[in-house]
Coordinates of C-alpha atoms in Angstrom, one line a residue:
M246 CA -34.1 28.3 76.3
S247 CA -35.8 25.1 77.1
R248 CA -35.0 21.8 78.9
L249 CA -34.6 18.9 76.6
S250 CA -35.6 15.2 77.2
I251 CA -32.7 12.9 77.7
L252 CA -32.9 9.4 76.3
E253 CA -32.4 6.6 78.8
Y254 CA -30.9 3.2 78.4
P255 CA -31.8 0.9 76.6
H256 CA -33.2 3.4 74.0
P257 CA -31.9 2.2 70.6
Q258 CA -30.8 5.7 69.5
L259 CA -28.0 5.6 72.2
R260 CA -26.4 2.7 70.2
K261 CA -26.2 4.5 66.8
L262 CA -23.2 6.3 65.3
A263 CA -23.6 10.1 65.1
E264 CA -23.0 11.8 61.7
P265 CA -20.5 14.7 61.3
V266 CA -22.0 18.2 61.4
A267 CA -21.7 20.2 58.2
A268 CA -19.7 23.4 58.8
E269 CA -22.5 25.6 57.3
R270 CA -25.0 24.3 59.9
I271 CA -22.9 25.6 62.9
A272 CA -23.9 29.2 62.4
E273 CA -27.6 28.5 62.0
P274 CA -29.7 30.0 64.8
A275 CA -31.4 26.6 65.4
F276 CA -28.1 24.9 66.0
Q277 CA -26.9 27.6 68.4
R278 CA -30.2 27.4 70.2
R279 CA -29.8 23.7 70.6
L280 CA -26.4 24.1 72.2
D281 CA -27.9 26.6 74.7
D282 CA -30.7 24.2 75.4
M283 CA -28.3 21.4 76.0
F284 CA -26.3 23.4 78.5
E285 CA -29.5 24.3 80.4
T286 CA -30.5 20.7 80.4
M287 CA -27.1 19.4 81.5
Y288 CA -26.7 22.0 84.3
E289 CA -30.3 21.2 85.6
A290 CA -29.8 17.4 85.4
P291 CA -27.1 18.0 87.0
G292 CA -24.3 16.6 84.8
I293 CA -20.9 17.5 83.4
G294 CA -21.3 16.4 79.8
L295 CA -24.1 15.8 77.3
A296 CA -23.8 14.4 73.7
A297 CA -26.3 15.0 70.9
P298 CA -27.4 11.4 70.7
Q299 CA -28.6 11.6 74.3
I300 CA -31.2 14.2 73.2
D301 CA -32.2 12.1 70.2
V302 CA -30.0 14.0 67.7
L303 CA -27.6 11.8 65.7
D304 CA -25.1 14.6 65.0
R305 CA -21.5 14.5 66.1
F306 CA -21.4 17.2 68.8
M307 CA -21.3 17.4 72.6
I308 CA -20.9 19.8 75.4
V309 CA -18.9 19.6 78.6
D310 CA -18.3 21.7 81.8
V311 CA -16.5 19.9 84.6
T312 CA -16.1 23.0 86.8
E313 CA -17.9 23.4 90.2
A314 CA -19.0 26.9 89.3
K315 CA -20.4 25.7 85.9
D316 CA -18.6 28.6 84.3
Q317 CA -16.4 27.0 81.7
P318 CA -18.7 25.6 79.0
L319 CA -17.0 23.8 76.2
V320 CA -18.5 22.8 72.9
F321 CA -17.0 20.1 70.7
I322 CA -18.3 19.7 67.2
N323 CA -16.9 16.7 65.2
P324 CA -14.4 15.9 67.9
Q325 CA -11.6 13.4 67.4
V326 CA -9.1 12.1 69.9
R327 CA -5.7 12.5 68.3
S328 CA -3.6 10.9 71.0
R329 CA -4.0 9.1 74.4
S330 CA -1.6 8.9 77.2
E331 CA -0.3 5.4 78.1
E332 CA -1.1 6.2 81.7
L333 CA -4.5 5.0 82.7
R334 CA -6.8 6.2 85.4
A335 CA -10.0 5.0 87.0
H336 CA -12.8 7.5 87.5
Q337 CA -16.2 6.8 88.9
E338 CA -18.5 7.5 86.0
G339 CA -22.2 8.0 85.8
C340 CA -24.4 9.0 82.9
L341 CA -27.5 11.1 82.4
S342 CA -28.8 8.3 80.2
I343 CA -28.3 5.7 83.0
P344 CA -29.4 7.7 86.0
G345 CA -28.4 6.6 89.5
V346 CA -25.8 4.1 88.3
Y347 CA -22.1 4.7 88.9
A348 CA -19.0 2.5 88.3
D349 CA -15.2 2.9 88.0
V350 CA -14.1 3.1 84.4
I351 CA -10.5 2.9 83.3
R352 CA -9.6 5.3 80.6
A353 CA -6.5 7.2 79.3
D354 CA -5.6 9.8 81.9
G355 CA -4.6 12.3 79.2
I356 CA -5.7 13.0 75.7
E357 CA -5.3 15.4 72.9
V358 CA -8.6 16.2 71.2
E359 CA -9.4 18.3 68.1
A360 CA -12.8 19.7 67.2
L361 CA -14.7 22.8 66.0
D362 CA -15.9 25.2 68.7
R363 CA -19.5 26.6 68.8
H364 CA -18.5 29.2 66.1
G365 CA -17.0 26.6 63.7
K366 CA -13.4 27.4 64.5
P367 CA -11.0 24.5 64.8
F368 CA -9.1 24.0 68.0
A369 CA -7.0 21.4 69.8
M370 CA -6.4 20.9 73.4
R371 CA -4.4 18.5 75.7
V372 CA -6.3 17.6 78.8
D373 CA -6.0 15.2 81.7
G374 CA -7.9 14.0 84.7
L375 CA -11.7 14.5 85.0
L376 CA -11.9 16.6 81.8
A377 CA -10.1 13.9 79.8
T378 CA -12.5 11.3 81.2
C379 CA -15.6 13.4 80.5
I380 CA -14.5 14.1 76.9
Q381 CA -13.8 10.4 76.3
H382 CA -17.2 9.4 77.8
E383 CA -19.1 11.9 75.6
I384 CA -17.2 10.8 72.4
D385 CA -18.2 7.3 73.3
H386 CA -21.8 8.5 73.0
L387 CA -21.1 9.8 69.6
D388 CA -19.8 6.3 68.6
G389 CA -22.9 4.5 70.1
R390 CA -21.1 3.3 73.2
L391 CA -22.0 3.7 76.9
F392 CA -19.8 3.7 80.0
I393 CA -21.2 0.3 81.0
D394 CA -19.6 -1.2 77.9
H395 CA -16.2 -0.6 79.5
L396 CA -17.2 -2.8 82.5
S397 CA -16.7 -6.5 83.0
P398 CA -19.8 -8.6 82.2
L399 CA -20.4 -9.2 85.9
K400 CA -20.1 -5.4 86.8
R401 CA -22.3 -4.5 83.8
E402 CA -24.9 -7.0 85.0
M403 CA -24.8 -5.5 88.5
A404 CA -25.1 -2.0 87.1
L405 CA -28.1 -2.9 85.0
K406 CA -29.8 -4.7 87.9
K407 CA -29.3 -1.5 90.0
L408 CA -30.9 0.6 87.2
A409 CA -33.9 -1.8 87.1
K410 CA -34.3 -1.6 90.9
L411 CA -34.1 2.2 90.8
R412 CA -36.8 2.3 88.1
K413 CA -39.0 0.0 90.0
R414 CA -38.9 2.4 93.0
A415 CA -39.7 5.4 90.9

């Protein structure tokens, strides 16, 4: 396995719409290797989610593992949110593509998501809390959106100023 480069804001690829993954590609060794490389990259970063556009691949798939032990890796290929709870929740979000910047983002507290797993089998799951937030965050990446897009103009400006300051220090 190998660590992948993560694109950082304002890279233009982060704003592009990812294309669905053809079912026949899922079993290809290169695709499976890319999933393994993404998990290695995400865990080392460290992060709890990573979408293909963040590694400069405009395909509609993502990985997630919100556990402390990093022992429940989930793969979502061509994910779609089928329903969202009316109850909203604010979680402090960060992003591997906007390192060092965090902000409270309000999202649906619960969702039902459908996708294909890493073997191409369809599945659906109802989740809430941090896992629901993470899945919504990563699906945003597949749609060319970033967590800062959910912030007010003032908070977005403050977040981007913080990013610029962090980059100056580095």
